[in-house]
Coordinates of C-alpha atoms in Angstrom, one line a residue:
X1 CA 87.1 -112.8 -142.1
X2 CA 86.4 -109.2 -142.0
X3 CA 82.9 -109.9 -144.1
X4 CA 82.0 -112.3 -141.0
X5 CA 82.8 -110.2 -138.5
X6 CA 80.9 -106.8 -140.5
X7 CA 77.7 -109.5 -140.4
X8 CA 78.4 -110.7 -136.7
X9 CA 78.4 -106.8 -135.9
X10 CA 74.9 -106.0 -137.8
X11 CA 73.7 -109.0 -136.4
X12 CA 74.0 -107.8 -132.6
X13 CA 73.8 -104.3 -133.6
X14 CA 69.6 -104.9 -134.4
X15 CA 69.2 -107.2 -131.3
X16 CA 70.9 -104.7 -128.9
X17 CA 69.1 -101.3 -130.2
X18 CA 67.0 -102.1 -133.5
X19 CA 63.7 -101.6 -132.0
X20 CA 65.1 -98.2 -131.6
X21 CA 65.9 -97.0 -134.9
X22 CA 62.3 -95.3 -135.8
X23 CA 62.3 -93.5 -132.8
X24 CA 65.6 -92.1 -132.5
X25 CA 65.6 -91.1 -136.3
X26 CA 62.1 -88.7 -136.1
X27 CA 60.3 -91.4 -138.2
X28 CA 56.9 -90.6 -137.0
X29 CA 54.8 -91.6 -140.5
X30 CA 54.6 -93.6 -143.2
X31 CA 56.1 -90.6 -145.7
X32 CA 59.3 -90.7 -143.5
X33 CA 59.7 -94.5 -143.2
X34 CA 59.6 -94.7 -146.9
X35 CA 62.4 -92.0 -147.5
X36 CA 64.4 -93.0 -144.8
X37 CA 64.1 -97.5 -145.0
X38 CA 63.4 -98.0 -148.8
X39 CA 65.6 -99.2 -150.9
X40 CA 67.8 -102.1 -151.8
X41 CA 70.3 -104.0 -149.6
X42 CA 72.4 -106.2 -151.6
X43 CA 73.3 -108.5 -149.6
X44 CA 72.0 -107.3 -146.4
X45 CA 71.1 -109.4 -143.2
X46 CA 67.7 -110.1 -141.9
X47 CA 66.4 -108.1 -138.5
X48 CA 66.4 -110.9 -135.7
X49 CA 62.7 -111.9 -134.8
X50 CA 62.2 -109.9 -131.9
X51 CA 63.4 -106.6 -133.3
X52 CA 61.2 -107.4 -136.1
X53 CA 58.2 -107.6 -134.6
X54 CA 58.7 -104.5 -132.6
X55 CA 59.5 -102.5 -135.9
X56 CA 56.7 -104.3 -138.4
X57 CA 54.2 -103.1 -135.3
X58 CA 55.5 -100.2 -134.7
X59 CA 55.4 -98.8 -138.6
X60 CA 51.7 -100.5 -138.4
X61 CA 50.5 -98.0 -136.2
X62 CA 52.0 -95.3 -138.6
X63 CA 50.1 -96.9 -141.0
X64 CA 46.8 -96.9 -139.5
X65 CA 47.3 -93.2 -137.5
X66 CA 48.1 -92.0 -141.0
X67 CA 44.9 -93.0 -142.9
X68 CA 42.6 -92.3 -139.8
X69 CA 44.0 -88.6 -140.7
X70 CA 43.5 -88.9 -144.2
X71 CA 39.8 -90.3 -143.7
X72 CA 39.0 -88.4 -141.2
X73 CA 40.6 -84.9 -143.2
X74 CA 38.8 -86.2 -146.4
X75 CA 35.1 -86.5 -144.5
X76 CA 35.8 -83.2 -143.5
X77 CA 36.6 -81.8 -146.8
X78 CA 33.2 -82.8 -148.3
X79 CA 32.6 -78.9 -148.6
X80 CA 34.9 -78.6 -151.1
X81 CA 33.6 -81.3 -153.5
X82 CA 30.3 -80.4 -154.9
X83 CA 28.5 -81.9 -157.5
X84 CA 26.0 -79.3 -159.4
X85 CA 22.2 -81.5 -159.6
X86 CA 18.9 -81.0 -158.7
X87 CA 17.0 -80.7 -155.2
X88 CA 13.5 -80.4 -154.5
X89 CA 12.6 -78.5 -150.8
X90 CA 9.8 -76.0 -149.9
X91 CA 12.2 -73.4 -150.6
X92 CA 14.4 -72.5 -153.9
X93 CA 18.2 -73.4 -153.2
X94 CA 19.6 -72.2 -156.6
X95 CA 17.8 -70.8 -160.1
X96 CA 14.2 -72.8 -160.4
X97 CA 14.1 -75.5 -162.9
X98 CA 10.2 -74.5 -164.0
X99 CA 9.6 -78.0 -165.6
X100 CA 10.1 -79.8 -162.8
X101 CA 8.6 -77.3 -159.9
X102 CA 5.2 -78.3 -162.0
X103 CA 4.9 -81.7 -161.3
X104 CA 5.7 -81.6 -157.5
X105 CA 4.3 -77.7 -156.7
X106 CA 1.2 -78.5 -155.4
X107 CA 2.9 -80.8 -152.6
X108 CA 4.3 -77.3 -151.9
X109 CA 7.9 -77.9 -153.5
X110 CA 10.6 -76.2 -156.0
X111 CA 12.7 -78.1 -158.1
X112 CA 16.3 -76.1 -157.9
X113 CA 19.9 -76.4 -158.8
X114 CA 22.4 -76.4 -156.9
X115 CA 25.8 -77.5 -155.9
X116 CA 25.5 -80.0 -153.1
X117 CA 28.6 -81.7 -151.2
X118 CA 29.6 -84.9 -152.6
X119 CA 32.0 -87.8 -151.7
X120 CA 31.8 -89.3 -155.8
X121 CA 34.9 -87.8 -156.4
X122 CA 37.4 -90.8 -157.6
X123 CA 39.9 -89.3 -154.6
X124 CA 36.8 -90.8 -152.0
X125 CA 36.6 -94.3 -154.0
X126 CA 40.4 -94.8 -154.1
X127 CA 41.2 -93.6 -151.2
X128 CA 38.5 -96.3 -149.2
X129 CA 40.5 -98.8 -151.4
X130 CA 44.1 -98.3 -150.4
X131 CA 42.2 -97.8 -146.7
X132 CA 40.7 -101.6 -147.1
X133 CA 43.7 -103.0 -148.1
X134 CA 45.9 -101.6 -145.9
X135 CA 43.9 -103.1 -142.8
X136 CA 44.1 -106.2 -144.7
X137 CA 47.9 -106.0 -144.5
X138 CA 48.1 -104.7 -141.1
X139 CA 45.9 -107.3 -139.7
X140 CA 48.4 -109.9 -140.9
X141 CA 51.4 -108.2 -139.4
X142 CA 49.1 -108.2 -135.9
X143 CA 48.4 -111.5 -136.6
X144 CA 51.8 -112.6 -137.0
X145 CA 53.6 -110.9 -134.3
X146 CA 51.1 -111.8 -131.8
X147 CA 51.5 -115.4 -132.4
X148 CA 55.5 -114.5 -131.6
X149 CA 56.9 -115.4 -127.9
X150 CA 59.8 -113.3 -127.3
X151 CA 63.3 -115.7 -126.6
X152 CA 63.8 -114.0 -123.1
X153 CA 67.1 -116.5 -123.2
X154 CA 68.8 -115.0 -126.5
X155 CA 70.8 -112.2 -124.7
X156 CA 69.3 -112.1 -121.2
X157 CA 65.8 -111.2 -120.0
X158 CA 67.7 -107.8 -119.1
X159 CA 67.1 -106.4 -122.9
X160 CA 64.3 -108.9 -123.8
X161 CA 62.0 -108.3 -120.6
X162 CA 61.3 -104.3 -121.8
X163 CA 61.0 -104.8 -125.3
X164 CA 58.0 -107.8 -124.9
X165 CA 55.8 -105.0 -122.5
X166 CA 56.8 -102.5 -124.9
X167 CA 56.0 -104.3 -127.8
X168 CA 52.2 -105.7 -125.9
X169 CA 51.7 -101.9 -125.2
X170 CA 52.1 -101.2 -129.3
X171 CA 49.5 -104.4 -130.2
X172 CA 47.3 -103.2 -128.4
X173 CA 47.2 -99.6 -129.6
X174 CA 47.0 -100.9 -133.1
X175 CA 44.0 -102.9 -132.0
X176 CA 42.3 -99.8 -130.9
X177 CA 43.1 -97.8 -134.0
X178 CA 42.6 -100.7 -136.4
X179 CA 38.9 -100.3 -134.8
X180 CA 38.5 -97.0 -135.4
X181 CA 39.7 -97.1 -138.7
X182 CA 37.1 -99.4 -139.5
X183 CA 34.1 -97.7 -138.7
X184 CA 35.5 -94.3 -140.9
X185 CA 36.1 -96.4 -144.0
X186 CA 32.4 -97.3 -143.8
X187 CA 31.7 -93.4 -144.4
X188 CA 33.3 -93.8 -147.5
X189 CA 32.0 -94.8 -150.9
X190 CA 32.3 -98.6 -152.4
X191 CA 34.0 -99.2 -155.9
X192 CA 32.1 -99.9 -158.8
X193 CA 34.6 -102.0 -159.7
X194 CA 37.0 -103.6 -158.9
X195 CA 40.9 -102.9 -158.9
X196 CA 43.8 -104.8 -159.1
X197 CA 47.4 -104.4 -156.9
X198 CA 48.8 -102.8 -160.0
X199 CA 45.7 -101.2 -161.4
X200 CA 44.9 -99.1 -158.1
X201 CA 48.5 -97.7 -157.7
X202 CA 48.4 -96.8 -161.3
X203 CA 44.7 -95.2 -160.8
X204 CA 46.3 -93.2 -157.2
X205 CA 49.3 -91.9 -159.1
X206 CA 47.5 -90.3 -162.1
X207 CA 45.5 -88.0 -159.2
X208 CA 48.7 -87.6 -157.3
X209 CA 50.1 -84.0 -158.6
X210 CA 46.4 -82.4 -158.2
X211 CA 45.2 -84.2 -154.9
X212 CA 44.8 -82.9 -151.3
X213 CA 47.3 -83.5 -148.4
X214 CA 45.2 -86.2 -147.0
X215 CA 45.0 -88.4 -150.6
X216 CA 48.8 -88.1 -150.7
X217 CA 49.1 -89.1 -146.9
X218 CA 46.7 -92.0 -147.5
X219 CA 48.9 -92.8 -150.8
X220 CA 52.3 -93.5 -148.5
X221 CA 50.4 -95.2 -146.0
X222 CA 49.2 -97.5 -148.6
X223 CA 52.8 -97.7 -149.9
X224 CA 54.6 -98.7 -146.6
X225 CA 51.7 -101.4 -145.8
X226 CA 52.3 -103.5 -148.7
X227 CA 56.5 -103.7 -147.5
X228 CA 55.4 -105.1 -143.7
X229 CA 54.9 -108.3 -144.5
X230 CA 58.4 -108.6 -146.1
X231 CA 61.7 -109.2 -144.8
X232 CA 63.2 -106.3 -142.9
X233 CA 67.0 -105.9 -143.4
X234 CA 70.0 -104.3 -142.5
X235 CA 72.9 -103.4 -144.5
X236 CA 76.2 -101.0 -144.5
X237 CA 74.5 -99.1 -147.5
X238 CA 71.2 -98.8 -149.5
X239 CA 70.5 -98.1 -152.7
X240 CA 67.3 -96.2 -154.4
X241 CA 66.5 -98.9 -157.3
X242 CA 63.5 -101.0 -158.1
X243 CA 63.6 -103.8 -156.4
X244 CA 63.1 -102.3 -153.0
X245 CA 62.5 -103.8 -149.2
X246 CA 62.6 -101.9 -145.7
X247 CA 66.8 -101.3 -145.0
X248 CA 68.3 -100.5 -141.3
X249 CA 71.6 -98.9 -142.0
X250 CA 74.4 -100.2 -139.9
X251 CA 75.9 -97.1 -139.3
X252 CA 73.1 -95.6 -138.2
X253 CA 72.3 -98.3 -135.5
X254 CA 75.8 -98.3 -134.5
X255 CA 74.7 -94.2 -133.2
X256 CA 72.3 -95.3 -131.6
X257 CA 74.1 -98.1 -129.9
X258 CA 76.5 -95.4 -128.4
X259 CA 73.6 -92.7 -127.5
X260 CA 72.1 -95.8 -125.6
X261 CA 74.9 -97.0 -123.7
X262 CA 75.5 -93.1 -122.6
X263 CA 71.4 -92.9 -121.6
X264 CA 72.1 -96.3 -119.6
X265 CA 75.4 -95.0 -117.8
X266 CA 73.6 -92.2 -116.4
X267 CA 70.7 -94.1 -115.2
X268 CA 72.4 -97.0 -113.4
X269 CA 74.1 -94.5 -111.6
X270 CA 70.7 -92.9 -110.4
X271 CA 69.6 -90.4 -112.8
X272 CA 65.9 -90.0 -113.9
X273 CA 64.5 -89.0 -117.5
X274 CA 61.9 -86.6 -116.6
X275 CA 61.8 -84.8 -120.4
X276 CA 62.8 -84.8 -123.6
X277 CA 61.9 -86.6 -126.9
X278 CA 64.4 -89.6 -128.4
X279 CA 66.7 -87.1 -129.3
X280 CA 66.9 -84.7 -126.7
X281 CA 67.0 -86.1 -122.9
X282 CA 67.0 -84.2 -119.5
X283 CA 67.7 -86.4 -116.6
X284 CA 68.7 -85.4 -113.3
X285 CA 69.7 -86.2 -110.3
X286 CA 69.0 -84.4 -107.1
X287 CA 70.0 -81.0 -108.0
X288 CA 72.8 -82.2 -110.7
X289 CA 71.0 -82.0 -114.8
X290 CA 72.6 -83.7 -117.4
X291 CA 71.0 -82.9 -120.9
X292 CA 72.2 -85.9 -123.7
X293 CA 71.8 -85.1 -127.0
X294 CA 71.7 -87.2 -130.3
X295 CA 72.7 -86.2 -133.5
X296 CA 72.0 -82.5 -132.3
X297 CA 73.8 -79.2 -131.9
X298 CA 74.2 -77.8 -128.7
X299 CA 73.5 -74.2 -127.6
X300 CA 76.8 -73.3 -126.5
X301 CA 78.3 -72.7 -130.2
X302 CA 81.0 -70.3 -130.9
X303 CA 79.3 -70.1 -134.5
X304 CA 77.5 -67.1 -134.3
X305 CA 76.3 -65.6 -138.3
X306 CA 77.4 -65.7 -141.6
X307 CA 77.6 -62.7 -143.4
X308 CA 75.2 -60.9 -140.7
X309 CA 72.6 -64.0 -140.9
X310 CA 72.3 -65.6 -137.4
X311 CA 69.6 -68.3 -138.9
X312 CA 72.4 -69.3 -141.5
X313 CA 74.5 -69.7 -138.3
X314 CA 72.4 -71.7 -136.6
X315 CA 71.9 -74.3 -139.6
X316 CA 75.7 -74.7 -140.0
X317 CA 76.3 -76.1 -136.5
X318 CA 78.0 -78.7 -135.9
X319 CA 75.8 -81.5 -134.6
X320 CA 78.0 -84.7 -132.9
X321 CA 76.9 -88.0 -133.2
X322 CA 76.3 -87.9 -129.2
X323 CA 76.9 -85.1 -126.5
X324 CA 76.5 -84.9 -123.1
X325 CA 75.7 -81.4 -121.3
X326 CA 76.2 -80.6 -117.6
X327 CA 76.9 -77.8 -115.5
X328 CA 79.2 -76.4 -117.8
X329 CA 81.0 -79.3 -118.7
X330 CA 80.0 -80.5 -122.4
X331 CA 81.1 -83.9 -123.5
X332 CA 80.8 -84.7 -127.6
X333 CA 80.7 -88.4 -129.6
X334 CA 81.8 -89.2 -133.0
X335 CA 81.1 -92.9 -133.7
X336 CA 82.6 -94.7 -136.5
X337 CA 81.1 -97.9 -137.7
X338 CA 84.2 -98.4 -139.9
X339 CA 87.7 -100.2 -139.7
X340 CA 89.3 -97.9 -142.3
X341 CA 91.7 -95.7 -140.3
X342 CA 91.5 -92.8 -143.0
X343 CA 87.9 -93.1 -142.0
X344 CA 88.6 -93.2 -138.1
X345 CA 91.1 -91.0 -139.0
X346 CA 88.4 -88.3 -140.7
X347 CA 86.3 -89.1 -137.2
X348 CA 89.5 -87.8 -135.1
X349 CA 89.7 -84.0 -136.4
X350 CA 86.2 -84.3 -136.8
X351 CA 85.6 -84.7 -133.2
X352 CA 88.3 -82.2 -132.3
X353 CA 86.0 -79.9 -134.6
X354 CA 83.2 -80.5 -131.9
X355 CA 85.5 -79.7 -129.4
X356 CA 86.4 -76.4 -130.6
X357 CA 83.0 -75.1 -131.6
X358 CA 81.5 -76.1 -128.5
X359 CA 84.4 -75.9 -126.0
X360 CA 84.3 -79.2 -125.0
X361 CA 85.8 -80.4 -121.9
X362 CA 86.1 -84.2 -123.0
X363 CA 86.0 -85.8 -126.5
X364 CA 85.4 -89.8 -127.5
X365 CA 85.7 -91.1 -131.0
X366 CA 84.0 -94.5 -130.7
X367 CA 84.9 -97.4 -133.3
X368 CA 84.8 -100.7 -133.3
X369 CA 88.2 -101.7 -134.4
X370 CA 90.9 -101.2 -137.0
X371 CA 92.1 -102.6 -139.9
X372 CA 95.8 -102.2 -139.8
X373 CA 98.2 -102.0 -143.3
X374 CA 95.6 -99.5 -145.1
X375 CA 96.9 -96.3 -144.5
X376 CA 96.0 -94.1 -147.0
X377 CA 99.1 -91.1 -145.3
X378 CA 101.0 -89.8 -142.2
X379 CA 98.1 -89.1 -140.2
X380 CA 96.3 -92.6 -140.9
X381 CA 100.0 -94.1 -140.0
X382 CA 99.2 -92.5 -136.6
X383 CA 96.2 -93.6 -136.0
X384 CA 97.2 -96.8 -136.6
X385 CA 99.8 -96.2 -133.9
X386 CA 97.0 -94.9 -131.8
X387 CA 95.3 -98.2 -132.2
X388 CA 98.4 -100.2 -131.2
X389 CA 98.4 -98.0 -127.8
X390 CA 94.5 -98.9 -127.3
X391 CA 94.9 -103.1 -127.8
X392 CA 97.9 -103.0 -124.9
X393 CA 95.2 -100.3 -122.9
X394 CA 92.4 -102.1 -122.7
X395 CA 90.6 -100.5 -125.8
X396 CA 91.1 -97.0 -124.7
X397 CA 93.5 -94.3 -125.7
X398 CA 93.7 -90.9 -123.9
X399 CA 95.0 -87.9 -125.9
X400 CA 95.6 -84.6 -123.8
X401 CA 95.2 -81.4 -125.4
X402 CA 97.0 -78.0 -124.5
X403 CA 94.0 -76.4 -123.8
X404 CA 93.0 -78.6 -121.1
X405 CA 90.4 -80.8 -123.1
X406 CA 91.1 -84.5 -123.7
X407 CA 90.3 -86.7 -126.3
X408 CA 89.3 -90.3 -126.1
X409 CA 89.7 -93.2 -128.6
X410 CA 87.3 -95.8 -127.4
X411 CA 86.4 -99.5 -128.7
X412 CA 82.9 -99.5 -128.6
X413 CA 82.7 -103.3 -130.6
X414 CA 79.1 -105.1 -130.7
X415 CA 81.1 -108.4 -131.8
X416 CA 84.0 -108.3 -129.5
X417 CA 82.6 -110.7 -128.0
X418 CA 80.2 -113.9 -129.2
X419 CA 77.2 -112.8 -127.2
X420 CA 75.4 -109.4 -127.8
X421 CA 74.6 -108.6 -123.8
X422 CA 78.6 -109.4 -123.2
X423 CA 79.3 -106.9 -125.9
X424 CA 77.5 -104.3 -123.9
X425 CA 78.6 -104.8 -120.8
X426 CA 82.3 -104.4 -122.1
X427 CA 81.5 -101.7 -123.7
X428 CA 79.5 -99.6 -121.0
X429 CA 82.7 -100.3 -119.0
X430 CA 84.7 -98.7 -121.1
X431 CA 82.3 -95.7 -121.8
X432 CA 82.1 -95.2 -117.9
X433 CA 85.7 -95.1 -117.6
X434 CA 86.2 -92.2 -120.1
X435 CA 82.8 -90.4 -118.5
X436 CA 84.5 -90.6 -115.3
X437 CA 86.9 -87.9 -116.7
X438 CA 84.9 -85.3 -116.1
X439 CA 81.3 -86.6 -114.6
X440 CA 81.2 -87.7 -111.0
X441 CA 80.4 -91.8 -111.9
X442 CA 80.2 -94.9 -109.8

């Protein structure tokens, strides 16, 4: 039972906020992707078609803007390769090989040596290789999710509707860069021979510990291109063995999920983004800023050095999963993707943590449910109790602190329900009920 339900959860989890999961993590190349997606799932769940798409095009582009870079860097590093031959001009460019300047001096020549720039190095020849294949690769993942119509009927054109411009706005930027790739690689010099899969890996990774930057970008580029065109999963955990595909974490998503319901609050009830990057959000409306924050630290710490070192300070920060900042009121998230109370329990005090170091005016643990008989002690016996209070309360539970602050627990479930968009909509409800706390919300 509870495996179904974990897999019902993943399952609406990536169709709710999957295409999200690069962008709200800083993935923003190929070396990134790789340390943050590989690995091996076990027994994980395939990404719905739709999300998908929208990733496998999205890591394309990294793909492609990372060896434009590398070309690009490596044309412009010709200087520094230089090959030490012969050159014959009406001026001496080096010592004068006498032997030669005879036969072509009276056409008013010198036959010198010199080092001149050259592209023969085997970084060039490998590195137009993993280029050529690559676009090979990528031109089958374009191919592919082109041919893909998005099923506007799954969940509702409401979450579909965005996604398909979004994801027509990212084919078409790979089109243009796939093109511009193209016509750098033919700067580059052609194999004598020719390589196989295994051959030009092995050949890369023997220049890997003396190459520039731009070899090594070109390398992970190379690396993440040949994953695309396999099965994107998502899992509760991955592991770093061999056999290795491109792995969401469920945990992860389920962060995202709750930062996104938050963003979605405050713009159904008329606030405007008008800065920030995925992580960091201004939005305001009229004269009223609200600044949302994920997986960040806030300025407003009480932290302020260790041992005399502010900077040691600053790294030690707590940074909630979510928070909310506004006019001196500061709201922070802990979400839970677990049904362990010592786990939910650990996400109470840790969220009580956040409330101290940044003086919070309103705490929510988010979860999805509980699993009740597993208490490891006391306090997981109480949380337990805590979860009683929330089913007869409508998946909320309000705890009042002497200070004035007040903690939610909240069921924030993407498989309450059977359908995803139903999921969200309870949700959001219940989200906007705790916001209301301390935000002035329809």
């Amino acid at each position: 039972m509870r495996r179904r339900l974990l897999k019902k959860r993943l399952r609406n989890l990536t169709i709710l906020v999957g295409r999200y999961y690069l962008d709200h993590y800083g993935i923003s190349n190929s070396a990134k992707v790789i340390r943050a997606l590989l690995g091996y799932a076990g027994e994980g769940l395939n990404v719905d078609e739709l999300s998908r798409s929208y990733l496998s095009i999205t890591m394309a582009n990294l793909v492609v803007n990372d060896l434009v870079h590398a070309v690009t860097a490596s044309l412009n590093d010709y200087v520094r390769y230089r090959e030490f031959r012969v050159t014959y001009d009406e001026e001496a460019w080096g010592p004068v090989d006498v032997a030669r300047t005879i036969s072509v001096y009276p056409s008013g020549l010198y036959a010198s040596l010199t080092y001149l720039p050259t592209n023969r190095s085997p970084e060039y020849v490998l590195l137009r290789e993993m280029a050529v294949r690559s676009l090979k690769l990528i031109n089958k993942v374009r191919n592919n999710v082109v041919g893909i119509k998005p099923k506007l009927g799954e969940i509702g054109d409401k979450f579909n509707e965005p996604m398909a411009g979004e994801l027509e706005s990212r084919i078409n930027a790979l089109g243009d860069a796939i093109k511009r790739l193209r016509g750098l690689i033919n700067r580059l010099p052609k194999p004598n021979i020719r390589y196989s899969g295994d051959e030009l890996l092995s050949e890369v990774r023997k220049l890997l510990p003396y190459s520039p930057p731009w070899f090594i970008r070109a390398y992970n580029a190379y690396l993440l291109s040949i994953h695309l065109l396999k099965p994107i999963l998502i899992a509760q955990r991955r592991l770093r063995i061999s056999r290795r595909n491109l792995v969401l974490l469920g945990w992860r998503l389920y962060e995202i999920f709750v930062y996104t319901l938050l963003l979605s609050i405050f713009i159904e009830n008329g606030y405007r983004i008008v800065s920030g990057n995925p992580r960091r959000i201004l939005l305001i409306k009229g004269t009223e800023e609200i600044l949302v924050l994920f997986n960040s630290a806030l300025d407003n710490s009480i932290i302020s050095e260790v041992n005399g070192n502010t900077g040691i300070a600053e790294r030690i920060r707590g940074r909630p999963d979510a928070a909310v900042s506004s006019n001196e009121r500061v709201i922070v998230v802990e979400c839970k993707f677990s049904s362990n109370p010592t786990y939910i329990t650990a996400g109470r005090f840790k969220a009580m943590a956040y409330m101290h170091e940044y003086n919070a005016n309103l705490g929510i643990v988010a979860f999805p449910d509980l699993a009740v008989g597993m208490a490891y002690d006391e306090e997981d016996k109480a949380t337990e109790g805590l979860w009683g209070m929330m089913v007869k309360g409508g998946g909320i539970a309000r705890i009042s602190l002497r200070n004035g602050g007040v903690l939610y627990m909240v069921r924030v479930d993407p498989a309450e329900k059977d359908e995803p968009g139903e999921n969200w909509e309870i949700s959001k409800l219940r989200l906007t009920k705790v916001l209301k706390h301390v935000l002035n919300l329809q």
